[in-house]
mmCIF file of C-alpha atoms in Angstrom:
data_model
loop_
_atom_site.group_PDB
_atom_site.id
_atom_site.type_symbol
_atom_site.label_atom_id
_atom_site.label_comp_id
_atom_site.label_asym_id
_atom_site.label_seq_id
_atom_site.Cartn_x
_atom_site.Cartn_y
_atom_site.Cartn_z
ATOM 1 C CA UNK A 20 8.368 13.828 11.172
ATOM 2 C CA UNK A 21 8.473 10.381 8.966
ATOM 3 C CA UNK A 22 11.167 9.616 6.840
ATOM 4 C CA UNK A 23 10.815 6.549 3.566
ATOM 5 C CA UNK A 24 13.435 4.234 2.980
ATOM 6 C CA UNK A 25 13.497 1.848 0.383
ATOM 7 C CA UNK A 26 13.071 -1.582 1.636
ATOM 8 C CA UNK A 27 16.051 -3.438 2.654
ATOM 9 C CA UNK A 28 14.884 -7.155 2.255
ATOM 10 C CA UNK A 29 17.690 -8.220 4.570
ATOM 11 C CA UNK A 30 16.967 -6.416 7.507
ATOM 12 C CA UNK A 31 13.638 -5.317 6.753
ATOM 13 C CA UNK A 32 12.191 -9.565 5.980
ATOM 14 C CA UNK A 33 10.179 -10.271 9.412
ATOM 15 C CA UNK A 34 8.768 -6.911 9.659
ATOM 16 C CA UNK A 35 7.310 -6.729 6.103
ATOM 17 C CA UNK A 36 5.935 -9.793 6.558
ATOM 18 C CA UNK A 37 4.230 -8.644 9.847
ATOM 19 C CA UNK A 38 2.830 -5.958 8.172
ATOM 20 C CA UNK A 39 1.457 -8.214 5.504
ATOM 21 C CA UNK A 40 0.003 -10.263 7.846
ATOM 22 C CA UNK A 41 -1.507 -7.944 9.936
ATOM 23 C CA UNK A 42 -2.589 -6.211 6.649
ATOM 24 C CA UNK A 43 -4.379 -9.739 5.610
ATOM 25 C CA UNK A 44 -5.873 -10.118 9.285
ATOM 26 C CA UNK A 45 -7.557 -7.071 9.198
ATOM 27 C CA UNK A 46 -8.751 -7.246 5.085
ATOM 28 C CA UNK A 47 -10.136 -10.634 5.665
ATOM 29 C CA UNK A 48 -10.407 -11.798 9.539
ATOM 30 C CA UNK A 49 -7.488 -14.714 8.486
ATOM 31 C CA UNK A 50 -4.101 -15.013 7.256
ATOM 32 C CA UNK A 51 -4.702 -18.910 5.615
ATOM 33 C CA UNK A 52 -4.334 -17.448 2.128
ATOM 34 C CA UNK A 53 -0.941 -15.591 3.041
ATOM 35 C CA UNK A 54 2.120 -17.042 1.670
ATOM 36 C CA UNK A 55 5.464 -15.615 3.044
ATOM 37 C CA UNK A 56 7.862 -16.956 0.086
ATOM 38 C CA UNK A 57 5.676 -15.760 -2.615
ATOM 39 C CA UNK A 58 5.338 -12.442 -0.803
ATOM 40 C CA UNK A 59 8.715 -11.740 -0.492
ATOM 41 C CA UNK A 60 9.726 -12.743 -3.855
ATOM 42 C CA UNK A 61 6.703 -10.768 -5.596
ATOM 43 C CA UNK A 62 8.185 -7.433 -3.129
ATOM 44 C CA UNK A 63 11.559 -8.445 -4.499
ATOM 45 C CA UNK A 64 10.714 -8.324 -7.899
ATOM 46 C CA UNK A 65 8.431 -4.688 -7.539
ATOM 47 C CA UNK A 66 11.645 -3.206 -5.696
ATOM 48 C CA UNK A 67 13.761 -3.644 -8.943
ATOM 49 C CA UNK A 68 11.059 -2.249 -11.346
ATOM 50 C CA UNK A 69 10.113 0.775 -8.503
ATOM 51 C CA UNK A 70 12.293 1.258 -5.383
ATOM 52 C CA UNK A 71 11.082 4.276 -4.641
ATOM 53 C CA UNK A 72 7.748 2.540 -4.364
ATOM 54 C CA UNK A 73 8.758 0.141 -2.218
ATOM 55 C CA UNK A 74 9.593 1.681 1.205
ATOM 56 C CA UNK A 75 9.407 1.539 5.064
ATOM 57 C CA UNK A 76 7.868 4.539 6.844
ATOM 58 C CA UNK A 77 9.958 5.365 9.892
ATOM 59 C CA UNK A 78 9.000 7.786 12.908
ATOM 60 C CA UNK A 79 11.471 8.608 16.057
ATOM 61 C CA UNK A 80 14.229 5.855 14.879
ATOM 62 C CA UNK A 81 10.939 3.278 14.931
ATOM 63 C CA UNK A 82 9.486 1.608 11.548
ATOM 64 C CA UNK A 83 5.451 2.458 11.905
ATOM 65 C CA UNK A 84 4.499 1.721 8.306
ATOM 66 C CA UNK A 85 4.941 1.123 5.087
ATOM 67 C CA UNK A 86 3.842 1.809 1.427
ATOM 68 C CA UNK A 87 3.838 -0.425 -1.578
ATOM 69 C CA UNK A 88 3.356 1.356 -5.353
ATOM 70 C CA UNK A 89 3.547 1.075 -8.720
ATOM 71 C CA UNK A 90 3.008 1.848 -12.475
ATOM 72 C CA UNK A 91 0.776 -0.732 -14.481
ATOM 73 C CA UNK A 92 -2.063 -0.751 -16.772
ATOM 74 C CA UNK A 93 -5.923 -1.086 -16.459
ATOM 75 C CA UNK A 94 -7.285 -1.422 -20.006
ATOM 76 C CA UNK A 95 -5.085 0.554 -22.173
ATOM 77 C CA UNK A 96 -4.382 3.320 -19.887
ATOM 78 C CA UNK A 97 -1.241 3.677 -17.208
ATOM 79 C CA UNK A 98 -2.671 4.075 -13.487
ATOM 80 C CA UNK A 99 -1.250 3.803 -10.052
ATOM 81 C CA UNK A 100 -1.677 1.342 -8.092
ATOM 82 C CA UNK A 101 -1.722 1.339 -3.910
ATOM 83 C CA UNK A 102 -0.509 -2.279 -3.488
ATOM 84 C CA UNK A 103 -0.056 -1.740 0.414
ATOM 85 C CA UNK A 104 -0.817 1.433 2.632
ATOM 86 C CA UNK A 105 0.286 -0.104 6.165
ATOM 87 C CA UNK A 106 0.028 1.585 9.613
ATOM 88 C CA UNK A 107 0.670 0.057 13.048
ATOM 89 C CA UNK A 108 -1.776 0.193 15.116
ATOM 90 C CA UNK A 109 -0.750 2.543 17.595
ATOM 91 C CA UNK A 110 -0.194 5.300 14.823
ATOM 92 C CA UNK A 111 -3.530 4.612 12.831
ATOM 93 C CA UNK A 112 -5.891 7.749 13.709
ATOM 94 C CA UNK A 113 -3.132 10.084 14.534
ATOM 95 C CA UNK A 114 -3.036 12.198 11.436
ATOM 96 C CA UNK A 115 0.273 10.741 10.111
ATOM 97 C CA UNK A 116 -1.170 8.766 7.606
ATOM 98 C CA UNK A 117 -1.524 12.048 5.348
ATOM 99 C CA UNK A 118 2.125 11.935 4.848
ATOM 100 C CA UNK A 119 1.717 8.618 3.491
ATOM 101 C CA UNK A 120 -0.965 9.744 1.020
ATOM 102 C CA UNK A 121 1.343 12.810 -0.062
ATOM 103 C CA UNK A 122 4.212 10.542 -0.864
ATOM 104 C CA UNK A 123 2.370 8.023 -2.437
ATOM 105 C CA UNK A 124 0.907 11.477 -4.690
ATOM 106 C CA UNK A 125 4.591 12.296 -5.632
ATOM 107 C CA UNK A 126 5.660 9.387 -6.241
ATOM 108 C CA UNK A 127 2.692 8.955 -9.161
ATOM 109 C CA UNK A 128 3.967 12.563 -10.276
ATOM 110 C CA UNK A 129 7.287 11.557 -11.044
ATOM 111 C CA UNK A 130 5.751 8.400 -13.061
ATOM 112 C CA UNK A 131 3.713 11.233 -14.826
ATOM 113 C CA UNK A 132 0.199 9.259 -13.800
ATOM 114 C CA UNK A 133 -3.192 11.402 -13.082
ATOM 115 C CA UNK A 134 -4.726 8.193 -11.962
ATOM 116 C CA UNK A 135 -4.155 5.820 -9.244
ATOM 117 C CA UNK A 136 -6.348 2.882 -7.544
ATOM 118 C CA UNK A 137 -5.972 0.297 -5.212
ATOM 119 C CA UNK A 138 -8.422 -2.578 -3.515
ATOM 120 C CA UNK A 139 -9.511 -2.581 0.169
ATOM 121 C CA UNK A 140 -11.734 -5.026 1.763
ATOM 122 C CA UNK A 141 -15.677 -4.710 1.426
ATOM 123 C CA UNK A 142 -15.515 -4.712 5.345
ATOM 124 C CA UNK A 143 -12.743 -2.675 5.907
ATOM 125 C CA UNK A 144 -15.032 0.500 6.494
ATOM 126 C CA UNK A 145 -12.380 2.126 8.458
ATOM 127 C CA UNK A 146 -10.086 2.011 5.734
ATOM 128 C CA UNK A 147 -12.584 2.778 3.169
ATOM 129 C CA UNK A 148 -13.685 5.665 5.177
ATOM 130 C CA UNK A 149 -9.941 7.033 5.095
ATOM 131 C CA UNK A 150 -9.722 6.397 1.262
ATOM 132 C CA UNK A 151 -13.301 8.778 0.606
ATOM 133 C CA UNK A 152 -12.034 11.027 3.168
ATOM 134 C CA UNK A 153 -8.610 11.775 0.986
ATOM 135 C CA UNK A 154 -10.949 12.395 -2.115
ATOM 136 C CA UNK A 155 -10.979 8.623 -3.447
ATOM 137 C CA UNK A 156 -14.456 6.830 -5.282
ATOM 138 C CA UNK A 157 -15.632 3.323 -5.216
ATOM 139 C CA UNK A 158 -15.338 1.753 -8.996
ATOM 140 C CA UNK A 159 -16.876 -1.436 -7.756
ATOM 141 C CA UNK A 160 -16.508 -4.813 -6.265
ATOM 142 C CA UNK A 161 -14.166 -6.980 -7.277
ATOM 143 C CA UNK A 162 -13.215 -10.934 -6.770
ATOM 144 C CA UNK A 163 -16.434 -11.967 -6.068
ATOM 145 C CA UNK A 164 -16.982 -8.919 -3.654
ATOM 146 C CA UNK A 165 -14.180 -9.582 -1.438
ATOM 147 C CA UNK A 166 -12.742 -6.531 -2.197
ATOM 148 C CA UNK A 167 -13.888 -3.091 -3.701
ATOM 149 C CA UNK A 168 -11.810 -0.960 -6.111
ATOM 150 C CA UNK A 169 -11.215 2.609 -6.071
ATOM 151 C CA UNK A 170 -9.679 5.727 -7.807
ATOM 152 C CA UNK A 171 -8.348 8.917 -6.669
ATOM 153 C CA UNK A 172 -6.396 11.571 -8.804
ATOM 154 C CA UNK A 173 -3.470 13.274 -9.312
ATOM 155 C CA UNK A 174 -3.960 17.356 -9.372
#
């Protein structure tokens, strides 16, 4: 069984930025354009605005992931947004990550949102392939193709 736990910067600071890494590494084969102040400030900020959103994923007393949402808008309408779905390794493939998808669900019900996206790497496929397989659609490419936008919804 996972539990979520909001983010505790102070004891939670090397492994978030791990996961970040790790996250970049595997998005874009590099980690040259990952910047570990400006990360943690930006998570600091996003924790005051949506703790619950902003949370370690814990398994057996171990952290093995964890999930980064929020509430903004695209055009004029309120969506959201997937900022960071995170797995280790050793857990990726083993059916857990569906309890990350539910929470991250109930956490845009009790923001009242129908609609949420987020951006994965053009080469991710894995990762792509898990967001179509949990009922998400490609919008389109976005900075220049790097990445590729999608939706899912709320029911």
């Amino acid at each position: 069984m996972l539990t979520f736990r909001p983010i505790d910067l102070n004891k939670d600071r090397q492994q978030i930025i791990k996961f970040r890494m790790d996250s970049f590494k595997i998005s874009f084969g590099h980690v040259e354009d990952f910047n570990e102040e400006n990360y943690l400030t930006y998570v600091e900020e996003r924790m005051e605005q949506f703790p619950e959103g902003y949370v370690m994923v814990e398994k057996d007393d171990r952290t093995v992931g964890q999930l980064e949402l929020s509430v903004r808008l695209y055009g004029d309408k309120r969506i959201g947004y997937v900022h960071l779905f995170y797995l280790v390794p050793e857990e990726r493939g083993t059916g857990i990550s569906r309890e990350l998808v539910t929470y991250a669900h109930n956490f845009f019900k009790m923001h009242h949102i129908q609609e949420y996206h987020l951006r994965v790497a053009s080469l991710n496929n894995r990762a792509r392939k898990f967001y179509e397989k949990n009922n998400m659609v490609e919008v389109g490419p976005e900075l220049d193709g790097k990445v590729i936008r999608m939706k899912g919804f709320i029911t």
